[in-house]
Amino acid sequence: MRVAVVGAGVIGMTSAFAVKSSFPQFEVQIFSDKFSPATTGDGSAGIWSPYLLGNTPSDKISQWSEITYRWLENFWKAGLASEIGLSLIPMYRVTSNPDGFLDLAWTKVVYGAYELNPSELEKLNAEWNANYKHGWMFLTYTCEPVKLLPWLMKRFLQIGGKLRNRKIHTFNELIDDGYDLIINCSGLGARKLVGDNAVKSIRGQVARVTASWVMHGLLVDDDDGNYIIPNIDSVVLGGTHQENDFDLTPRKEDSEFIYNGCVRILPALKGAEIAKEWVGLRPGRYQVRIEAEVCRSSQGRQVTIIHNYGHGGSGVTLCWGCALNVVNIVENTTSLKSNL
């Protein structure tokens, strides 16, 4: 079977790797006009923490994210952390919402999740000059796509996968080329490729600073919240989530919001050297789309397309769980065909 995977971000690369690993007899090729380090994910901090997922069902988020968390755990135990950009960090996640977090399923997945009691929250607010109403502390992973993607690409090629530097405009291009199965991991590109107007850009601007002494992370789960996430060689300060904004140029007002907000929380960041500012467009959607669709070419040829896109700010968090979901769909699809 000839399989085409559209998209080389963290969702596309994990899907291709999972399918080729599960079905070594398949010919699997990744099509994209952008590979690492030019993908949207390459500038992100790569933190495992469900974020910007619309109304995706909680049970699906829990399933996909836990599978990914255990996948990262296996890398950690295998001593591959430095190769794939993996860190294990203590993390605070707080909110100003009096009702607390909308979904706490993720707290059952991470190590040592602990809800801050009122006195601890009061102390934190005094230190950070804030007024957060609820907060959790836990241990989680960061897996930097700028290191994970090259590692996955190398492994994918080693097991016989192939890369094609080519932008796909319509699925008919692949159907007419004789591909039997298409896996659509086009992210924001699904707006045009599939005509899915539910896909929207969620603009994210961040700054990377040199601050090796920062040993814990922080995510403010508010509409105007900041975050501080240490990576291996730098610390990521954020951020923004501006919907339907396609501007890839760092903006002064966003830079000031990020810097001032993060310095308010952690004054020691004042004067930290800014190594880089970066903007990425997250592929937002009212919910993640993973499903199969049967299409016919203009010549009447029937091909199955498996969609896997709309992961918002949770590409790393959901990637392996979603990739194995794709593998399950492939198993069911190929089993059905073999029985016809």
Tab-separated table of C-alpha atoms in Angstrom:
chain	number	residue	atom	x	y	z
A	1	MET	CA	0.000	0.000	0.000
A	2	ARG	CA	1.220	3.481	-0.884
A	3	VAL	CA	0.594	6.046	1.848
A	4	ALA	CA	0.990	9.833	1.577
A	5	VAL	CA	1.208	11.947	4.717
A	6	VAL	CA	0.556	15.640	4.146
A	7	GLY	CA	2.405	17.822	6.666
A	8	ALA	CA	5.774	17.585	8.412
A	9	GLY	CA	5.037	19.233	11.744
A	10	VAL	CA	4.902	17.302	14.986
A	11	ILE	CA	1.480	15.829	14.075
A	12	GLY	CA	2.513	14.805	10.557
A	13	MET	CA	5.904	13.441	11.563
A	14	THR	CA	4.571	11.342	14.452
A	15	SER	CA	1.696	10.037	12.312
A	16	ALA	CA	4.053	9.012	9.510
A	17	PHE	CA	6.510	7.395	11.933
A	18	ALA	CA	3.731	5.504	13.757
A	19	VAL	CA	2.170	4.200	10.535
A	20	LYS	CA	5.489	3.143	9.002
A	21	SER	CA	6.532	1.463	12.283
A	22	SER	CA	3.218	-0.398	12.524
A	23	PHE	CA	3.066	-1.352	8.841
A	24	PRO	CA	6.680	-1.738	7.635
A	25	GLN	CA	5.424	-3.252	4.372
A	26	PHE	CA	3.716	0.039	3.433
A	27	GLU	CA	5.418	2.672	1.300
A	28	VAL	CA	5.018	5.836	3.377
A	29	GLN	CA	6.004	9.293	2.124
A	30	ILE	CA	5.699	12.700	3.795
A	31	PHE	CA	4.781	15.621	1.552
A	32	SER	CA	5.481	19.169	2.708
A	33	ASP	CA	6.989	22.414	1.510
A	34	LYS	CA	8.322	23.029	5.041
A	35	PHE	CA	10.403	20.698	7.181
A	36	SER	CA	12.143	21.288	10.505
A	37	PRO	CA	13.381	23.839	11.500
A	38	ALA	CA	10.816	25.784	9.438
A	39	THR	CA	7.585	24.288	10.856
A	40	THR	CA	5.203	26.049	13.236
A	41	GLY	CA	6.203	23.781	16.085
A	42	ASP	CA	9.924	24.494	15.836
A	43	GLY	CA	9.634	27.768	17.732
A	44	SER	CA	7.422	26.427	20.504
A	45	ALA	CA	8.480	25.389	23.995
A	46	GLY	CA	6.982	21.927	23.479
A	47	ILE	CA	5.358	21.674	26.886
A	48	TRP	CA	3.009	18.820	27.694
A	49	SER	CA	-0.119	20.588	28.937
A	50	PRO	CA	-3.516	20.573	27.162
A	51	TYR	CA	-4.096	24.098	25.821
A	52	LEU	CA	-6.368	25.856	23.285
A	53	LEU	CA	-8.420	22.821	22.301
A	54	GLY	CA	-11.862	24.394	21.966
A	55	ASN	CA	-14.622	21.974	22.946
A	56	THR	CA	-12.756	18.795	22.030
A	57	PRO	CA	-14.330	16.082	24.231
A	58	SER	CA	-12.527	15.695	27.543
A	59	ASP	CA	-12.291	11.918	27.253
A	60	LYS	CA	-10.474	12.184	23.920
A	61	ILE	CA	-8.065	14.807	25.261
A	62	SER	CA	-7.344	12.568	28.249
A	63	GLN	CA	-6.779	9.499	26.087
A	64	TRP	CA	-4.494	11.158	23.527
A	65	SER	CA	-2.555	13.214	26.049
A	66	GLU	CA	-1.918	10.327	28.462
A	67	ILE	CA	-0.616	8.119	25.651
A	68	THR	CA	1.759	10.915	24.666
A	69	TYR	CA	2.855	11.501	28.262
A	70	ARG	CA	3.778	7.806	28.678
A	71	TRP	CA	5.580	7.911	25.315
A	72	LEU	CA	7.712	10.790	26.573
A	73	GLU	CA	8.213	8.928	29.854
A	74	ASN	CA	9.652	5.980	27.926
A	75	PHE	CA	12.140	8.285	26.184
A	76	TRP	CA	13.114	9.715	29.560
A	77	LYS	CA	13.710	6.276	31.073
A	78	ALA	CA	15.640	5.165	27.978
A	79	GLY	CA	18.155	7.984	28.387
A	80	LEU	CA	17.170	9.737	25.146
A	81	ALA	CA	16.266	13.074	26.714
A	82	SER	CA	19.206	15.039	25.323
A	83	GLU	CA	18.671	13.631	21.815
A	84	ILE	CA	15.026	14.636	21.526
A	85	GLY	CA	15.090	17.825	23.611
A	86	LEU	CA	13.225	16.337	26.566
A	87	SER	CA	13.118	17.910	30.043
A	88	LEU	CA	11.152	17.111	33.186
A	89	ILE	CA	10.223	20.282	35.058
A	90	PRO	CA	8.091	21.417	38.012
A	91	MET	CA	5.221	23.514	36.728
A	92	TYR	CA	2.662	25.918	38.133
A	93	ARG	CA	-0.642	26.342	36.296
A	94	VAL	CA	-2.850	29.083	37.687
A	95	THR	CA	-6.009	30.962	36.768
A	96	SER	CA	-7.890	34.098	37.801
A	97	ASN	CA	-11.205	32.420	37.025
A	98	PRO	CA	-13.207	32.143	40.284
A	99	ASP	CA	-14.726	28.884	39.015
A	100	GLY	CA	-11.310	27.332	38.504
A	101	PHE	CA	-10.211	25.236	35.535
A	102	LEU	CA	-12.798	23.970	33.070
A	103	ASP	CA	-11.133	20.567	32.789
A	104	LEU	CA	-8.897	18.901	35.371
A	105	ALA	CA	-8.544	15.504	33.696
A	106	TRP	CA	-4.890	16.274	32.903
A	107	THR	CA	-4.068	16.386	36.624
A	108	LYS	CA	-4.559	12.600	36.777
A	109	VAL	CA	-1.901	12.060	34.121
A	110	VAL	CA	1.043	14.143	35.318
A	111	TYR	CA	3.354	13.330	38.218
A	112	GLY	CA	2.547	14.710	41.655
A	113	ALA	CA	-0.364	16.969	40.709
A	114	TYR	CA	-1.271	19.005	43.754
A	115	GLU	CA	-3.878	21.753	44.121
A	116	LEU	CA	-2.546	24.783	45.962
A	117	ASN	CA	-4.408	25.502	49.181
A	118	PRO	CA	-5.567	29.066	50.004
A	119	SER	CA	-2.506	29.958	52.090
A	120	GLU	CA	-0.116	28.697	49.392
A	121	LEU	CA	-2.047	30.598	46.741
A	122	GLU	CA	-1.954	33.743	48.866
A	123	LYS	CA	1.813	33.445	49.227
A	124	LEU	CA	2.195	32.905	45.488
A	125	ASN	CA	0.045	35.949	44.712
A	126	ALA	CA	2.161	38.070	47.038
A	127	GLU	CA	5.371	36.930	45.344
A	128	TRP	CA	3.990	37.380	41.816
A	129	ASN	CA	1.945	40.544	42.463
A	130	ALA	CA	-1.140	38.746	41.191
A	131	ASN	CA	-4.654	37.675	42.197
A	132	TYR	CA	-4.982	34.089	41.022
A	133	LYS	CA	-7.981	32.182	42.369
A	134	HIS	CA	-6.863	28.622	41.733
A	135	GLY	CA	-3.571	26.883	41.068
A	136	TRP	CA	-1.918	23.504	40.615
A	137	MET	CA	1.665	22.352	40.834
A	138	PHE	CA	2.899	19.242	39.049
A	139	LEU	CA	5.778	17.729	37.099
A	140	THR	CA	5.549	17.622	33.339
A	141	TYR	CA	7.694	17.229	30.256
A	142	THR	CA	8.843	19.683	27.670
A	143	CYS	CA	9.908	18.146	24.381
A	144	GLU	CA	11.304	20.760	22.023
A	145	PRO	CA	10.123	20.135	18.450
A	146	VAL	CA	13.300	21.713	17.066
A	147	LYS	CA	15.106	18.639	18.449
A	148	LEU	CA	12.296	16.060	18.396
A	149	LEU	CA	11.424	16.569	14.714
A	150	PRO	CA	14.939	15.912	13.324
A	151	TRP	CA	15.165	12.819	15.535
A	152	LEU	CA	11.822	11.502	14.267
A	153	MET	CA	12.771	12.347	10.684
A	154	LYS	CA	16.013	10.395	10.996
A	155	ARG	CA	14.248	7.382	12.478
A	156	PHE	CA	11.516	7.555	9.840
A	157	LEU	CA	14.106	7.480	7.060
A	158	GLN	CA	15.973	4.622	8.754
A	159	ILE	CA	12.902	2.391	8.666
A	160	GLY	CA	12.268	3.128	5.005
A	161	GLY	CA	10.106	6.246	5.001
A	162	LYS	CA	10.633	8.948	2.394
A	163	LEU	CA	10.396	12.751	2.344
A	164	ARG	CA	9.040	14.795	-0.542
A	165	ASN	CA	9.589	18.559	-0.568
A	166	ARG	CA	6.371	19.469	-2.324
A	167	LYS	CA	3.311	21.531	-1.460
A	168	ILE	CA	0.040	19.679	-1.984
A	169	HIS	CA	-2.807	21.870	-3.244
A	170	THR	CA	-5.470	19.186	-3.759
A	171	PHE	CA	-5.799	15.557	-2.745
A	172	ASN	CA	-6.378	14.680	-6.397
A	173	GLU	CA	-2.663	15.262	-6.972
A	174	LEU	CA	-1.921	12.311	-4.699
A	175	ILE	CA	-4.845	10.178	-5.818
A	176	ASP	CA	-3.820	10.552	-9.452
A	177	ASP	CA	-0.233	9.659	-8.466
A	178	GLY	CA	-1.490	6.285	-7.280
A	179	TYR	CA	-1.531	6.661	-3.499
A	180	ASP	CA	-3.947	4.287	-1.780
A	181	LEU	CA	-4.228	6.135	1.541
A	182	ILE	CA	-3.759	9.804	2.455
A	183	ILE	CA	-3.169	11.053	5.998
A	184	ASN	CA	-3.991	14.744	6.235
A	185	CYS	CA	-1.875	16.463	8.890
A	186	SER	CA	-1.849	19.833	7.144
A	187	GLY	CA	-2.635	21.882	10.263
A	188	LEU	CA	-3.592	25.436	9.383
A	189	GLY	CA	-3.270	24.454	5.722
A	190	ALA	CA	-6.485	22.434	6.053
A	191	ARG	CA	-8.382	25.697	5.591
A	192	LYS	CA	-7.536	25.575	1.888
A	193	LEU	CA	-6.679	21.924	1.328
A	194	VAL	CA	-9.940	20.625	2.793
A	195	GLY	CA	-11.958	23.819	2.602
A	196	ASP	CA	-12.470	23.622	6.366
A	197	ASN	CA	-13.381	27.139	7.470
A	198	ALA	CA	-13.580	25.951	11.077
A	199	VAL	CA	-9.774	25.961	11.106
A	200	LYS	CA	-8.456	29.285	12.329
A	201	SER	CA	-5.106	30.828	12.975
A	202	ILE	CA	-4.218	31.332	16.646
A	203	ARG	CA	-1.209	33.620	16.548
A	204	GLY	CA	1.439	32.968	19.164
A	205	GLN	CA	4.346	35.334	19.802
A	206	VAL	CA	7.126	34.337	22.199
A	207	ALA	CA	10.586	35.429	23.248
A	208	ARG	CA	13.522	33.175	24.084
A	209	VAL	CA	15.851	34.472	26.782
A	210	THR	CA	19.079	33.280	28.342
A	211	ALA	CA	18.232	32.471	31.963
A	212	SER	CA	19.670	29.079	32.883
A	213	TRP	CA	18.767	29.563	36.545
A	214	VAL	CA	15.022	29.281	35.823
A	215	MET	CA	14.178	25.765	36.965
A	216	HIS	CA	10.377	25.727	37.040
A	217	GLY	CA	7.631	26.727	34.634
A	218	LEU	CA	4.475	28.767	34.900
A	219	LEU	CA	1.331	28.909	32.782
A	220	VAL	CA	-1.381	31.473	33.520
A	221	ASP	CA	-4.588	29.971	32.151
A	222	ASP	CA	-6.299	33.327	31.480
A	223	ASP	CA	-7.229	35.119	28.261
A	224	ASP	CA	-4.422	37.607	28.894
A	225	GLY	CA	-2.099	35.223	30.694
A	226	ASN	CA	1.673	34.882	30.407
A	227	TYR	CA	3.873	31.813	30.614
A	228	ILE	CA	7.479	31.042	31.496
A	229	ILE	CA	8.766	27.688	30.248
A	230	PRO	CA	12.402	26.589	30.594
A	231	ASN	CA	13.898	24.599	27.736
A	232	ILE	CA	17.325	22.985	27.608
A	233	ASP	CA	19.257	25.963	26.191
A	234	SER	CA	16.876	28.866	26.819
A	235	VAL	CA	13.662	29.955	28.527
A	236	VAL	CA	10.518	30.659	26.521
A	237	LEU	CA	8.473	33.670	27.581
A	238	GLY	CA	4.957	34.098	26.273
A	239	GLY	CA	2.671	34.669	24.963
A	240	THR	CA	-0.301	35.516	22.845
A	241	HIS	CA	-3.247	33.616	21.387
A	242	GLN	CA	-4.778	35.990	18.855
A	243	GLU	CA	-7.452	34.328	16.746
A	244	ASN	CA	-7.666	34.830	12.977
A	245	ASP	CA	-4.438	36.818	13.034
A	246	PHE	CA	-1.955	35.782	10.339
A	247	ASP	CA	0.817	38.291	11.097
A	248	LEU	CA	4.153	36.442	11.370
A	249	THR	CA	6.126	39.555	12.349
A	250	PRO	CA	6.902	40.125	16.061
A	251	ARG	CA	4.991	43.191	17.270
A	252	LYS	CA	6.305	45.727	19.749
A	253	GLU	CA	3.111	45.809	21.815
A	254	ASP	CA	3.164	42.024	22.161
A	255	SER	CA	6.851	42.048	23.065
A	256	GLU	CA	6.129	44.544	25.845
A	257	PHE	CA	3.150	42.553	27.100
A	258	ILE	CA	5.243	39.389	27.255
A	259	TYR	CA	8.277	41.006	28.874
A	260	ASN	CA	6.372	43.106	31.416
A	261	GLY	CA	4.057	40.261	32.386
A	262	CYS	CA	6.846	37.740	32.872
A	263	VAL	CA	9.053	40.200	34.772
A	264	ARG	CA	6.143	41.023	37.093
A	265	ILE	CA	5.882	37.333	37.944
A	266	LEU	CA	9.625	36.690	38.078
A	267	PRO	CA	11.514	39.975	38.611
A	268	ALA	CA	14.883	38.234	38.186
A	269	LEU	CA	14.097	38.031	34.463
A	270	LYS	CA	14.610	41.771	34.190
A	271	GLY	CA	17.628	42.353	32.013
A	272	ALA	CA	17.785	38.756	30.777
A	273	GLU	CA	19.271	38.631	27.292
A	274	ILE	CA	16.621	38.128	24.615
A	275	ALA	CA	18.089	35.613	22.182
A	276	LYS	CA	15.162	35.512	19.767
A	277	GLU	CA	11.597	36.608	19.174
A	278	TRP	CA	9.350	34.345	17.151
A	279	VAL	CA	5.776	34.106	15.890
A	280	GLY	CA	3.905	30.928	14.981
A	281	LEU	CA	0.352	30.324	13.798
A	282	ARG	CA	-1.286	27.526	15.747
A	283	PRO	CA	-3.947	25.489	13.893
A	284	GLY	CA	-7.038	26.145	16.002
A	285	ARG	CA	-10.411	24.478	15.561
A	286	TYR	CA	-13.564	24.067	17.646
A	287	GLN	CA	-12.336	20.514	18.166
A	288	VAL	CA	-9.526	18.272	16.974
A	289	ARG	CA	-10.500	16.365	13.835
A	290	ILE	CA	-9.449	12.718	13.555
A	291	GLU	CA	-11.637	10.732	11.199
A	292	ALA	CA	-11.631	8.856	7.911
A	293	GLU	CA	-13.304	10.080	4.746
A	294	VAL	CA	-13.689	8.239	1.444
A	295	CYS	CA	-13.061	10.354	-1.669
A	296	ARG	CA	-13.171	9.695	-5.394
A	297	SER	CA	-10.903	11.186	-8.004
A	298	SER	CA	-12.118	12.674	-11.257
A	299	GLN	CA	-11.347	9.256	-12.807
A	300	GLY	CA	-13.563	7.528	-10.237
A	301	ARG	CA	-10.724	6.047	-8.151
A	302	GLN	CA	-11.681	5.625	-4.477
A	303	VAL	CA	-9.187	6.557	-1.759
A	304	THR	CA	-9.476	6.882	2.025
A	305	ILE	CA	-8.275	10.119	3.614
A	306	ILE	CA	-7.596	10.141	7.359
A	307	HIS	CA	-7.768	13.655	8.790
A	308	ASN	CA	-5.613	14.548	11.797
A	309	TYR	CA	-5.539	18.297	12.385
A	310	GLY	CA	-6.830	21.166	14.544
A	311	HIS	CA	-4.633	20.613	17.607
A	312	GLY	CA	-4.458	24.277	18.671
A	313	GLY	CA	-1.665	24.803	21.206
A	314	SER	CA	-1.380	21.095	22.062
A	315	GLY	CA	0.561	19.556	19.198
A	316	VAL	CA	3.232	18.023	21.423
A	317	THR	CA	0.704	17.162	24.144
A	318	LEU	CA	-1.498	15.076	21.846
A	319	CYS	CA	0.850	13.980	19.058
A	320	TRP	CA	1.574	10.334	19.865
A	321	GLY	CA	-1.924	9.583	21.114
A	322	CYS	CA	-3.369	10.992	17.899
A	323	ALA	CA	-0.769	9.129	15.809
A	324	LEU	CA	-1.821	5.813	17.360
A	325	ASN	CA	-5.457	6.771	16.765
A	326	VAL	CA	-4.527	7.122	13.084
A	327	VAL	CA	-2.850	3.694	13.188
A	328	ASN	CA	-6.087	2.191	14.545
A	329	ILE	CA	-8.067	3.751	11.719
A	330	VAL	CA	-5.543	2.406	9.182
A	331	GLU	CA	-5.877	-1.080	10.700
A	332	ASN	CA	-9.658	-0.957	10.407
A	333	THR	CA	-9.499	0.469	6.879
A	334	THR	CA	-7.039	-2.105	5.539
A	335	SER	CA	-8.855	-4.940	7.322
A	336	LEU	CA	-12.124	-3.880	5.684
A	337	LYS	CA	-10.513	-3.768	2.238
A	338	SER	CA	-8.947	-7.199	2.673
A	339	ASN	CA	-12.348	-8.688	3.495
A	340	LEU	CA	-14.106	-7.258	0.451
